[in-house]
Short mmCIF file of C-alpha atoms and ligand atoms in Angstrom, two decimals:
data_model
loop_
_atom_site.label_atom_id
_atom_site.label_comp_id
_atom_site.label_asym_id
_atom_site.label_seq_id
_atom_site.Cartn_x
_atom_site.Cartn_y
_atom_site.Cartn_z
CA UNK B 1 -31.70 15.03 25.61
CA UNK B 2 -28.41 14.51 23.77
CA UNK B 3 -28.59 11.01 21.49
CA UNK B 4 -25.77 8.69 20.70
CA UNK B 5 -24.77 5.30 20.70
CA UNK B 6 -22.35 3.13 22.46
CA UNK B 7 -19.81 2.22 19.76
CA UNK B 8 -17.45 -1.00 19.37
CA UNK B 9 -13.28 -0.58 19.53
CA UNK B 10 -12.48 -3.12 18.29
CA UNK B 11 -11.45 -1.49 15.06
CA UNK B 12 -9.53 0.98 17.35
CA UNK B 13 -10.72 4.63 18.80
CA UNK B 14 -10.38 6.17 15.55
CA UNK B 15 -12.74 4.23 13.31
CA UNK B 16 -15.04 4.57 16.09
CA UNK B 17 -14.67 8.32 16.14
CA UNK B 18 -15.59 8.49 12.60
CA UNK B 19 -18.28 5.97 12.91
CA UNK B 20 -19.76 8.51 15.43
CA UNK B 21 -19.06 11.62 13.38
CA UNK B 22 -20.92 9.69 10.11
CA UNK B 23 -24.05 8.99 12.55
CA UNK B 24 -23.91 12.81 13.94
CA UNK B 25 -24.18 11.31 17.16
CA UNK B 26 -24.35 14.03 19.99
CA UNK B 27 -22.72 11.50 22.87
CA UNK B 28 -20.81 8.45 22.27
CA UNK B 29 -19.67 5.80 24.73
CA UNK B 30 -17.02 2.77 24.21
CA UNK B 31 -14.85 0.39 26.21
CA UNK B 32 -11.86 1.48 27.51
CA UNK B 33 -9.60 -1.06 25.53
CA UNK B 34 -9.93 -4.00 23.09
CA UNK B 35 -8.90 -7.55 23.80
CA UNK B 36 -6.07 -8.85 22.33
CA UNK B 37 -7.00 -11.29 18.79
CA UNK B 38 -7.95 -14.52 19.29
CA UNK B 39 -7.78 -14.42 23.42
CA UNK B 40 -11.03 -14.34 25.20
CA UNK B 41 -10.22 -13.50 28.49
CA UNK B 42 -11.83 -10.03 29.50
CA UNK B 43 -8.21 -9.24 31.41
CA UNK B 44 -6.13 -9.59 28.31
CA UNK B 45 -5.91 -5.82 26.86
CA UNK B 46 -4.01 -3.74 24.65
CA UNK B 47 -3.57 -0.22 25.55
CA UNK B 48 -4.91 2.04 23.48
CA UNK B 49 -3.16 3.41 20.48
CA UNK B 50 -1.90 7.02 22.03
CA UNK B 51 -1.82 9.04 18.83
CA UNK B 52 -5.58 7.55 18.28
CA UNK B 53 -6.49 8.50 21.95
CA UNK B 54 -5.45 11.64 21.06
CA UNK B 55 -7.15 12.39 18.37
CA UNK B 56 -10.25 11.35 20.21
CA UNK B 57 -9.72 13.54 22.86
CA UNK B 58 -9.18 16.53 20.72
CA UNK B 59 -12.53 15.79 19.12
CA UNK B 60 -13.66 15.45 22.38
CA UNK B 61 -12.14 18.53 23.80
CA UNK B 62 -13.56 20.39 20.06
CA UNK B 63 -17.33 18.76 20.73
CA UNK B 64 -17.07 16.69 17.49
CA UNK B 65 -18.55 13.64 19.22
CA UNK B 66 -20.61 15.79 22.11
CA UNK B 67 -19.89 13.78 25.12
CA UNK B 68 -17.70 10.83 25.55
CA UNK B 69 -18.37 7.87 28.37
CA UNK B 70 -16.45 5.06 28.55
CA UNK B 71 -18.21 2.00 30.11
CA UNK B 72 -15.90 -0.24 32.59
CA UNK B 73 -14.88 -3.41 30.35
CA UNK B 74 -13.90 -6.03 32.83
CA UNK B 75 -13.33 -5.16 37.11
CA UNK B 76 -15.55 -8.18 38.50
CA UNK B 77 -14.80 -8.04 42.18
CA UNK B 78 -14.33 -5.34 43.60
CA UNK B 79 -16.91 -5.69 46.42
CA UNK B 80 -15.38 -9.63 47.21
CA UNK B 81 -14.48 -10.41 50.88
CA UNK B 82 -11.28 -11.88 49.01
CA UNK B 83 -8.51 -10.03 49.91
CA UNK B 84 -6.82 -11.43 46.34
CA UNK B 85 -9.83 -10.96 43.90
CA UNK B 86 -10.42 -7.46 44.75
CA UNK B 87 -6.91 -6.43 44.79
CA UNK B 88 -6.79 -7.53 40.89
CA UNK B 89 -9.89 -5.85 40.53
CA UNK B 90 -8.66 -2.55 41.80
CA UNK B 91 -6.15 -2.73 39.43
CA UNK B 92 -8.07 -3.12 36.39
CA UNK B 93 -10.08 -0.21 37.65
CA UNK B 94 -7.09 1.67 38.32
CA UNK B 95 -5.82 0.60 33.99
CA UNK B 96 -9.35 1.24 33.17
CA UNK B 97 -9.52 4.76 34.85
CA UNK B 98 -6.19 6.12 32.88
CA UNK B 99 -6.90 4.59 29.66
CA UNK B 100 -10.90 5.92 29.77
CA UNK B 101 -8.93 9.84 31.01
CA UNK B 102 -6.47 8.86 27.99
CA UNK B 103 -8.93 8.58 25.33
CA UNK B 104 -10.90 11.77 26.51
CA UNK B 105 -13.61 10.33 28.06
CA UNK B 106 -15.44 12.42 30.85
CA UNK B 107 -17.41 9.71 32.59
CA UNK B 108 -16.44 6.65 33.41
CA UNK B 109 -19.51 3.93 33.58
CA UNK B 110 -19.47 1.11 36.45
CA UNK B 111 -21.45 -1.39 37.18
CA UNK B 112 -22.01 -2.43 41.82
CA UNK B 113 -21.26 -6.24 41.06
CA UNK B 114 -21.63 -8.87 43.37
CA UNK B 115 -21.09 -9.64 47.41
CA UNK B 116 -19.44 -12.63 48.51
CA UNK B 117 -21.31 -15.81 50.08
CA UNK B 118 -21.68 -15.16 53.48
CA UNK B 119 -21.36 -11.43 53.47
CA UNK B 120 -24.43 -9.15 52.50
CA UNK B 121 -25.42 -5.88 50.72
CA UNK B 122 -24.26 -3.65 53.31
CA UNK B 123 -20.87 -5.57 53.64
CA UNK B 124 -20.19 -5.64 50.00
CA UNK B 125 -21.10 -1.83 49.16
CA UNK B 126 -18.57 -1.04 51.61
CA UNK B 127 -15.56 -2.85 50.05
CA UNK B 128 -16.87 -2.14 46.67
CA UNK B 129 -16.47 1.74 47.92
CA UNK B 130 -13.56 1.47 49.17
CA UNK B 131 -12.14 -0.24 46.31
CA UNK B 132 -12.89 2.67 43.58
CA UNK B 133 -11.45 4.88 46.05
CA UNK B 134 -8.34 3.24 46.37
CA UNK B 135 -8.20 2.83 42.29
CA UNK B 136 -9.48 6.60 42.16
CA UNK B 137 -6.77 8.06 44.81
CA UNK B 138 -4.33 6.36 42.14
CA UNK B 139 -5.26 7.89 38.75
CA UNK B 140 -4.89 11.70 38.49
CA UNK B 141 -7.87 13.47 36.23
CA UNK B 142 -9.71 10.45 36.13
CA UNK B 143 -13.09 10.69 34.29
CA UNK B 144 -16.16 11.67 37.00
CA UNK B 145 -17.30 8.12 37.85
CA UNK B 146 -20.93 7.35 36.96
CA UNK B 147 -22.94 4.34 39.36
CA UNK B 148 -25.37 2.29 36.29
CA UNK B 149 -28.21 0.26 37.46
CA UNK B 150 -28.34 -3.23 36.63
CA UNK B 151 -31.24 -6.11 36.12
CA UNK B 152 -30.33 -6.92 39.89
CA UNK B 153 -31.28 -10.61 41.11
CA UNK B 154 -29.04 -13.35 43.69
CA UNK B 155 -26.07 -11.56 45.08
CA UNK B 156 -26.33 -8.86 42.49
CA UNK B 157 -26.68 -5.03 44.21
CA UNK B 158 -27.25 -2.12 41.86
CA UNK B 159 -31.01 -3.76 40.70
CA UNK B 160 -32.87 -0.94 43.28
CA UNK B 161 -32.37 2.31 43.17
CA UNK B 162 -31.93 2.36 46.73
CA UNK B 163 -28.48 0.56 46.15
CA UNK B 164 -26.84 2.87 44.54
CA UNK B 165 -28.07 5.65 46.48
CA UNK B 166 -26.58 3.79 49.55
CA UNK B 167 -23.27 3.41 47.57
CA UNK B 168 -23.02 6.95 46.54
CA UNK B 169 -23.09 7.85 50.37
CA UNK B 170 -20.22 5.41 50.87
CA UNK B 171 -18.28 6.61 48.34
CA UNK B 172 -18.80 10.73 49.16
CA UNK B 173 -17.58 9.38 52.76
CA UNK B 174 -14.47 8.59 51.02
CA UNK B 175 -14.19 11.36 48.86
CA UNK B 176 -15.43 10.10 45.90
CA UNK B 177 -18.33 12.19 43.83
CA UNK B 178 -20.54 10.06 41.73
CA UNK B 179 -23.01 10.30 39.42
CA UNK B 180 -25.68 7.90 38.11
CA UNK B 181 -26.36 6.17 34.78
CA UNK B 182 -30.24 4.82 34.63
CA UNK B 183 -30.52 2.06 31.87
CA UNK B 184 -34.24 0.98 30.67
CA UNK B 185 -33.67 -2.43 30.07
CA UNK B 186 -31.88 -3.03 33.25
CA UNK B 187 -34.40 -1.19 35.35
CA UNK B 188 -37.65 -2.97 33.58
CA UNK B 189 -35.43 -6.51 34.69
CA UNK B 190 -35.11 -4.98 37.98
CA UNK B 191 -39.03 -5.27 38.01
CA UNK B 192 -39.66 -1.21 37.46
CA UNK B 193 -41.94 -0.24 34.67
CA UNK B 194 -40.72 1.87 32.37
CA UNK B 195 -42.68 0.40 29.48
CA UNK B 196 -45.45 2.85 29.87
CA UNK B 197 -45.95 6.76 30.33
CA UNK B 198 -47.20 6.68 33.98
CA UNK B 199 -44.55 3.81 35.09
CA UNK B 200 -41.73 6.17 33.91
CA UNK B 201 -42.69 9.10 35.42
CA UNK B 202 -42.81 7.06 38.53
CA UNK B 203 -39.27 5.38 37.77
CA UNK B 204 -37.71 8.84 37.30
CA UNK B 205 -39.45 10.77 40.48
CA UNK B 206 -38.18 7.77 42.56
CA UNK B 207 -34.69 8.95 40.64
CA UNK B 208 -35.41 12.40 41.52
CA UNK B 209 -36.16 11.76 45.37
CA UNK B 210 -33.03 9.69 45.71
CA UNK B 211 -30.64 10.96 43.80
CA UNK B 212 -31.75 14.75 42.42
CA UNK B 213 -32.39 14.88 38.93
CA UNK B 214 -29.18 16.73 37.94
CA UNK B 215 -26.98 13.57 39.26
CA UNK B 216 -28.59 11.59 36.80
CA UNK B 217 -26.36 12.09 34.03
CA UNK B 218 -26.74 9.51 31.36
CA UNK B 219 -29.78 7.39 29.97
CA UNK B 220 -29.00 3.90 28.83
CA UNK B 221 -31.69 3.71 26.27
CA UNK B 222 -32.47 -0.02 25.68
CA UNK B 223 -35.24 -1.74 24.84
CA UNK B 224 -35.45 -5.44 25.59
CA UNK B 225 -37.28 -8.75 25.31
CA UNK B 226 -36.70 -9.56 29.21
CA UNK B 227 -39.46 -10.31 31.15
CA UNK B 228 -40.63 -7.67 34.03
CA UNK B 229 -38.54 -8.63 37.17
CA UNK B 230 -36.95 -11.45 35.50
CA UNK B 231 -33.12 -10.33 36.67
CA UNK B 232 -32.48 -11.05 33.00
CA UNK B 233 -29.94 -8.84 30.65
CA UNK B 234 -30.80 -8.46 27.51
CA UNK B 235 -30.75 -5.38 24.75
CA UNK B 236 -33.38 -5.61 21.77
CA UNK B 237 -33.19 -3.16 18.81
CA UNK B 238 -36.33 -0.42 19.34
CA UNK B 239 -39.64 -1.50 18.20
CA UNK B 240 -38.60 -5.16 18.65
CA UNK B 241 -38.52 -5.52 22.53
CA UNK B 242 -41.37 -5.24 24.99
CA UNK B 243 -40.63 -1.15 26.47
CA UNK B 244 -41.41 -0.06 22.93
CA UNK B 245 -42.48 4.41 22.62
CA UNK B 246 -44.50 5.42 25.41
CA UNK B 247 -41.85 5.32 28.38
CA UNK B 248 -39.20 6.10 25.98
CA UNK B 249 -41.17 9.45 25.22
CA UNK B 250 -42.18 10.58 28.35
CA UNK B 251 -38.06 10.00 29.59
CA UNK B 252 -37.21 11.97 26.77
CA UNK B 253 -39.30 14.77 27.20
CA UNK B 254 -38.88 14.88 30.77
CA UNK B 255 -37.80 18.84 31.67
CA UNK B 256 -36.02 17.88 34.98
CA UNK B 257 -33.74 15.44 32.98
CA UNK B 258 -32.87 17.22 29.65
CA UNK B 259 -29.39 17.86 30.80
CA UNK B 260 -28.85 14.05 30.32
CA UNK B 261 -27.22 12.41 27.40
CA UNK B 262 -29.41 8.79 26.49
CA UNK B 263 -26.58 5.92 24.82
CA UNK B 264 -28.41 2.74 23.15
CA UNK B 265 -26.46 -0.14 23.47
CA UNK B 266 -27.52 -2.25 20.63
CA UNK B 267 -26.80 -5.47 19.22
CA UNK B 268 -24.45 -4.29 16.25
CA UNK B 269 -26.33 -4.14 12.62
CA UNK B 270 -29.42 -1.72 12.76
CA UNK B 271 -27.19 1.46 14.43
CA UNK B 272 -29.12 3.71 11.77
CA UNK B 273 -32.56 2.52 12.66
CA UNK B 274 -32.60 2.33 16.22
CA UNK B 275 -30.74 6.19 16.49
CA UNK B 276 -34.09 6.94 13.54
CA UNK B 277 -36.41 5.63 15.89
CA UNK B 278 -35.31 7.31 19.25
CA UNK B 279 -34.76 10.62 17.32
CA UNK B 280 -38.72 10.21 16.05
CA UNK B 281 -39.65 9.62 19.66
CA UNK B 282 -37.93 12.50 20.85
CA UNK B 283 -38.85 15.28 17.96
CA UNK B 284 -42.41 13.48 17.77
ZN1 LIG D 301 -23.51 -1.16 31.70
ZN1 LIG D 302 -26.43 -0.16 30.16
#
């Protein structure tokens, strides 16, 4: 499995391109845009730089950086019965989408969100569906979109793997191929265990069954300090969390999904020892 981290913009595309190059990653995933100094809102953006987007993409393009996802930054409700809410969030998709296609990036990471009070699972994936297909129909070349798992919990869908199996459907109805993005820490909040050997193995044939392995094309390789099926999201450096080396290993050397690429989202600080650790798992 391809290794690399999810890097900050915030210093722009290009410092993160070198970043990536100095750590040899062999996949790297950012945000689609930074926000705007000293404004907090998620919605206030600056487009990327375009001659730093391109020079991303031509590394890109030249396999500098291996693989390049860019993770959705800030499209709350897209599956809200609220005719208003979603149509802002389509938008932002829609500015996502072309900025993430932009920059080079061949996946584009989403998250299923939330339904509305009063409305239910079934409801919501369908608005949520047709939502990215509106914002997809809009944005020539967009990156391949890629469903992640979350720590689920309240009005939150994406926690089972069943959910985004059922949204995939929707969205294939609608023309819209997808591919899926499994992330430890959110599935061992979601109440899976992925902490040990045989809990993995179970984790990724319950992948297998619903998805087939090859649609499962990134790893989000996290360890964490949540509690099992606590809904909570949290991201712990490796070695300091409760997952710890014996599910990591057994994803990593798993045949059936070697054609994925595994991104740890860290808290910023230790990028050199967590990449060490997961490389020692892997080559172990
Ligand atoms: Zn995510
Ligand atoms: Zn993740």
């Amino acid at each position: 499995m391809r290794l690399g981290l999810h890097l900050s913009v915030r210093q722009g595309p290009r410092a993160a391109l070198s970043r990536g190059l100095d750590l040899g990653l062999e996949a790297l995933q950012i945000l689609p845009y930074r926000r705007r100094p000293g404004e907090d809102e998620g919605f206030r953006w600056e487009k990327p730089d375009p001659a730093e987007a391109r020079e991303l993409s031509a590394a890109v393009a030249r396999g500098a950086v291996g693989r390049l996802a860019v993770h959705s930054r800030y499209v709350p409700f897209l599956a809200s019965t609220d005719p208003e809410s979603r149509r802002r969030s389509r938008e932002l998709l829609a500015r996502e989408l072309g900025f993430a296609r932009d920059l080079g990036g061949r996946e584009f990471v989403l998250h299923l969100g939330a339904y509305s009070p009063g409305s239910d699972p079934a409801e919501g994936t369908r608005i949520f569906a047709e939502g990215v297909a509106e914002a997809y129909a809009g944005v020539p070349d967009a990156p391949r979109l890629v469903m992640e798992n979350v720590p689920g919990g309240g009005r939150r869908m994406g926690g089972r793997l069943e959910d985004l199996a059922a949204l995939r459907t929707e969205l294939a109805a609608r023309g819209v191929p997808s591919n899926v993005c499994l992330d430890t820490a959110h599935a061992w909040a979601a109440g899976y265990d992925v902490a040990s050997a045989a809990g993995m193995d179970a984790f990724l044939d319950a992948a297998a069954a619903l998805f087939g392995a090859p649609a499962v094309t990134l790893f989000h390789l996290n360890d964490t300090q949540a509690e099992p099926g606590s809904n909570r999201e949290h991201h712990e450096h490796w070695g300091q969390g409760r997952l710890g080396a014996a599910g990591l290993k057994r994803l990593l050397t798993r045949p059936d999904f070697s054609h994925a690429a595994g991104i740890l989202e860290m808290p910023p600080g230790r990028d050199e020892e967590n990449l060490a650790y997961v490389r020692a798992v892997r080559n172990d």
